[in-house]
PDB file of C-alpha atoms in Angstrom:
ATOM      1  CA  MET A 248       0.000   0.000   0.000  1.00 93.00           C
ATOM      2  CA  ARG A 249       2.845   2.387   0.858  1.00 95.00           C
ATOM      3  CA  GLU A 250       4.490   1.753  -2.529  1.00 96.00           C
ATOM      4  CA  LEU A 251       1.265   2.683  -4.320  1.00 97.00           C
ATOM      5  CA  LEU A 252       1.064   5.929  -2.363  1.00 98.00           C
ATOM      6  CA  LEU A 253       4.682   6.774  -3.263  1.00 98.00           C
ATOM      7  CA  ILE A 254       4.029   6.023  -6.936  1.00 97.00           C
ATOM      8  CA  GLY A 255       0.936   8.227  -6.765  1.00 98.00           C
ATOM      9  CA  ILE A 256       2.834  11.124  -5.188  1.00 98.00           C
ATOM     10  CA  GLY A 257       5.640  10.855  -7.739  1.00 98.00           C
ATOM     11  CA  GLY A 258       3.112  10.447 -10.527  1.00 98.00           C
ATOM     12  CA  PHE A 259       1.218  13.549  -9.459  1.00 99.00           C
ATOM     13  CA  LEU A 260       4.393  15.635  -9.422  1.00 98.00           C
ATOM     14  CA  GLY A 261       5.599  14.240 -12.757  1.00 98.00           C
ATOM     15  CA  ALA A 262       2.233  14.758 -14.457  1.00 98.00           C
ATOM     16  CA  VAL A 263       1.968  18.355 -13.237  1.00 98.00           C
ATOM     17  CA  LEU A 264       5.509  19.118 -14.395  1.00 97.00           C
ATOM     18  CA  ARG A 265       4.808  17.536 -17.783  1.00 96.00           C
ATOM     19  CA  TYR A 266       1.693  19.694 -18.164  1.00 96.00           C
ATOM     20  CA  VAL A 267       3.611  22.853 -17.250  1.00 96.00           C
ATOM     21  CA  ILE A 268       6.602  22.123 -19.498  1.00 94.00           C
ATOM     22  CA  SER A 269       4.436  21.082 -22.447  1.00 90.00           C
ATOM     23  CA  GLY A 270       2.456  24.294 -22.065  1.00 90.00           C
ATOM     24  CA  ILE A 271       5.392  26.691 -21.953  1.00 94.00           C
ATOM     25  CA  ILE A 272       7.669  25.165 -24.590  1.00 92.00           C
ATOM     26  CA  PRO A 273       6.400  25.906 -28.083  1.00 84.00           C
ATOM     27  CA  VAL A 274       6.636  23.747 -31.162  1.00 86.00           C
ATOM     28  CA  LYS A 275      10.129  24.128 -32.650  1.00 85.00           C
ATOM     29  CA  PHE A 276      11.144  23.096 -36.158  1.00 85.00           C
ATOM     30  CA  GLY A 277       7.681  21.629 -36.672  1.00 88.00           C
ATOM     31  CA  ILE A 278       7.948  19.056 -33.877  1.00 87.00           C
ATOM     32  CA  PRO A 279       6.330  19.056 -30.418  1.00 89.00           C
ATOM     33  CA  SER A 280       9.265  20.304 -28.345  1.00 93.00           C
ATOM     34  CA  GLY A 281       7.478  20.040 -24.986  1.00 93.00           C
ATOM     35  CA  THR A 282       7.123  16.274 -25.338  1.00 92.00           C
ATOM     36  CA  LEU A 283      10.742  15.967 -26.433  1.00 94.00           C
ATOM     37  CA  THR A 284      11.838  18.054 -23.444  1.00 95.00           C
ATOM     38  CA  VAL A 285       9.976  15.984 -20.844  1.00 96.00           C
ATOM     39  CA  ASN A 286      11.202  12.749 -22.421  1.00 95.00           C
ATOM     40  CA  LEU A 287      14.815  13.973 -22.314  1.00 96.00           C
ATOM     41  CA  ILE A 288      14.557  15.241 -18.726  1.00 96.00           C
ATOM     42  CA  GLY A 289      12.856  12.035 -17.593  1.00 95.00           C
ATOM     43  CA  SER A 290      15.489   9.885 -19.269  1.00 95.00           C
ATOM     44  CA  LEU A 291      18.293  11.861 -17.642  1.00 96.00           C
ATOM     45  CA  ILE A 292      16.701  11.482 -14.199  1.00 96.00           C
ATOM     46  CA  MET A 293      15.964   7.793 -14.804  1.00 94.00           C
ATOM     47  CA  GLY A 294      19.543   7.065 -15.873  1.00 93.00           C
ATOM     48  CA  PHE A 295      20.979   8.949 -12.928  1.00 95.00           C
ATOM     49  CA  VAL A 296      18.730   7.355 -10.297  1.00 94.00           C
ATOM     50  CA  LEU A 297      18.895   3.779 -11.579  1.00 92.00           C
ATOM     51  CA  TYR A 298      22.667   3.797 -11.958  1.00 93.00           C
ATOM     52  CA  SER A 299      23.076   5.560  -8.601  1.00 94.00           C
ATOM     53  CA  THR A 300      21.155   2.754  -6.895  1.00 91.00           C
ATOM     54  CA  LEU A 301      23.827   0.363  -8.138  1.00 88.00           C
ATOM     55  CA  LEU A 302      26.525   2.443  -6.460  1.00 90.00           C
ATOM     56  CA  VAL A 303      25.056   3.666  -3.186  1.00 92.00           C
ATOM     57  CA  ASP A 304      22.317   2.595  -0.838  1.00 92.00           C
ATOM     58  CA  ILE A 305      19.243   4.544  -1.901  1.00 91.00           C
ATOM     59  CA  PRO A 306      16.024   3.478  -0.173  1.00 94.00           C
ATOM     60  CA  VAL A 307      13.773   1.493  -2.488  1.00 94.00           C
ATOM     61  CA  GLU A 308      10.925   3.875  -1.621  1.00 96.00           C
ATOM     62  CA  TRP A 309      12.813   6.783  -3.192  1.00 96.00           C
ATOM     63  CA  LYS A 310      13.665   4.697  -6.246  1.00 95.00           C
ATOM     64  CA  ILE A 311       9.991   3.779  -6.718  1.00 95.00           C
ATOM     65  CA  LEU A 312       8.762   7.336  -6.142  1.00 97.00           C
ATOM     66  CA  ILE A 313      11.245   8.842  -8.606  1.00 96.00           C
ATOM     67  CA  THR A 314      11.416   6.207 -11.361  1.00 94.00           C
ATOM     68  CA  THR A 315       7.991   4.568 -11.505  1.00 94.00           C
ATOM     69  CA  GLY A 316       6.011   7.528 -10.174  1.00 96.00           C
ATOM     70  CA  PHE A 317       7.709  10.756 -11.221  1.00 97.00           C
ATOM     71  CA  CYS A 318       9.522   9.660 -14.406  1.00 95.00           C
ATOM     72  CA  GLY A 319       6.661   7.392 -15.435  1.00 94.00           C
ATOM     73  CA  ALA A 320       4.236  10.320 -15.370  1.00 97.00           C
ATOM     74  CA  LEU A 321       6.700  12.902 -16.675  1.00 96.00           C
ATOM     75  CA  THR A 322       7.703  11.002 -19.798  1.00 93.00           C
ATOM     76  CA  THR A 323       5.076  10.056 -22.301  1.00 82.00           C
ATOM     77  CA  PHE A 324       5.377   7.482 -25.016  1.00 88.00           C
ATOM     78  CA  SER A 325       1.692   7.608 -25.909  1.00 82.00           C
ATOM     79  CA  THR A 326       1.762  11.367 -26.531  1.00 85.00           C
ATOM     80  CA  PHE A 327       5.008  11.034 -28.478  1.00 92.00           C
ATOM     81  CA  SER A 328       3.424   8.300 -30.618  1.00 94.00           C
ATOM     82  CA  TYR A 329       0.266  10.316 -31.241  1.00 90.00           C
ATOM     83  CA  GLU A 330       2.175  13.461 -32.147  1.00 93.00           C
ATOM     84  CA  THR A 331       4.442  11.533 -34.513  1.00 95.00           C
ATOM     85  CA  PHE A 332       1.462   9.853 -36.163  1.00 95.00           C
ATOM     86  CA  SER A 333      -0.268  13.222 -36.524  1.00 93.00           C
ATOM     87  CA  LEU A 334       2.784  14.619 -38.307  1.00 96.00           C
ATOM     88  CA  MET A 335       2.755  11.634 -40.686  1.00 97.00           C
ATOM     89  CA  ASP A 336      -1.011  11.906 -41.180  1.00 96.00           C
ATOM     90  CA  GLU A 337      -0.603  15.565 -42.141  1.00 96.00           C
ATOM     91  CA  GLY A 338       2.084  14.643 -44.679  1.00 98.00           C
ATOM     92  CA  TYR A 339       5.082  15.838 -42.673  1.00 97.00           C
ATOM     93  CA  LEU A 340       7.092  12.637 -42.998  1.00 98.00           C
ATOM     94  CA  ILE A 341      10.498  14.278 -42.557  1.00 97.00           C
ATOM     95  CA  LYS A 342       9.329  16.103 -39.424  1.00 97.00           C
ATOM     96  CA  ALA A 343       7.880  12.832 -38.103  1.00 97.00           C
ATOM     97  CA  PHE A 344      11.186  11.054 -38.711  1.00 98.00           C
ATOM     98  CA  TYR A 345      13.068  13.938 -37.079  1.00 97.00           C
ATOM     99  CA  ASN A 346      10.745  13.724 -34.058  1.00 97.00           C
ATOM    100  CA  VAL A 347      11.338   9.968 -33.702  1.00 98.00           C
ATOM    101  CA  PHE A 348      15.088  10.356 -34.110  1.00 98.00           C
ATOM    102  CA  LEU A 349      15.381  13.182 -31.576  1.00 97.00           C
ATOM    103  CA  ASN A 350      13.242  11.390 -28.989  1.00 96.00           C
ATOM    104  CA  VAL A 351      14.919   7.990 -29.289  1.00 97.00           C
ATOM    105  CA  ALA A 352      18.523   9.120 -29.772  1.00 98.00           C
ATOM    106  CA  GLY A 353      18.136  11.981 -27.317  1.00 97.00           C
ATOM    107  CA  CYS A 354      16.641   9.791 -24.586  1.00 97.00           C
ATOM    108  CA  LEU A 355      19.349   7.155 -25.036  1.00 97.00           C
ATOM    109  CA  LEU A 356      21.944   9.909 -24.756  1.00 98.00           C
ATOM    110  CA  MET A 357      20.285  11.227 -21.581  1.00 97.00           C
ATOM    111  CA  ILE A 358      20.347   7.750 -19.984  1.00 97.00           C
ATOM    112  CA  TYR A 359      24.072   7.600 -20.788  1.00 97.00           C
ATOM    113  CA  ILE A 360      24.680  11.086 -19.375  1.00 98.00           C
ATOM    114  CA  GLY A 361      22.695  10.185 -16.252  1.00 97.00           C
ATOM    115  CA  ARG A 362      24.874   7.115 -15.764  1.00 95.00           C
ATOM    116  CA  GLN A 363      28.043   9.149 -16.255  1.00 96.00           C
ATOM    117  CA  LEU A 364      26.851  11.783 -13.763  1.00 96.00           C
ATOM    118  CA  SER A 365      26.092   9.076 -11.238  1.00 95.00           C
ATOM    119  CA  TYR A 366      29.510   7.482 -11.700  1.00 94.00           C
ATOM    120  CA  SER A 367      31.203  10.878 -11.470  1.00 95.00           C
ATOM    121  CA  ILE A 368      29.352  11.951  -8.326  1.00 94.00           C
ATOM    122  CA  PHE A 369      30.018   8.656  -6.584  1.00 93.00           C
ATOM    123  CA  ASN A 370      33.630   8.539  -7.860  1.00 88.00           C
ATOM    124  CA  ILE A 371      33.355   5.337  -9.899  1.00 82.00           C
ATOM    125  CA  SER A 372      35.655   4.938 -12.895  1.00 79.00           C
ATOM    126  CA  ILE A 373      34.357   3.163 -15.955  1.00 69.00           C
TER     127      ILE A 373
END
């Protein structure tokens, strides 16, 4: 029961932040930049937290709150998919491809950067 409450708290915070960020960041270069931004931020946080838990003792409650709750609500694959499909449906195939590339490559890069930050902060050499 406690885990569900933590997920809910993290989810609430992540969903509110996603709403705020998506509302203040305009469409850039014909792609939905708010969705890209939250996906990149969420991936960075996810990479940092998950790799940090391998290095130091972080309570499982914090891991659940941040990863499953906060990052789960902050990032949004369904919105990304819908927005990409809408671009394709409107005939903007290059913009749709660009959106997919930036989200996938960018999020993978953010996971990597999160891992590197974690290793650097906790003085682990790779």
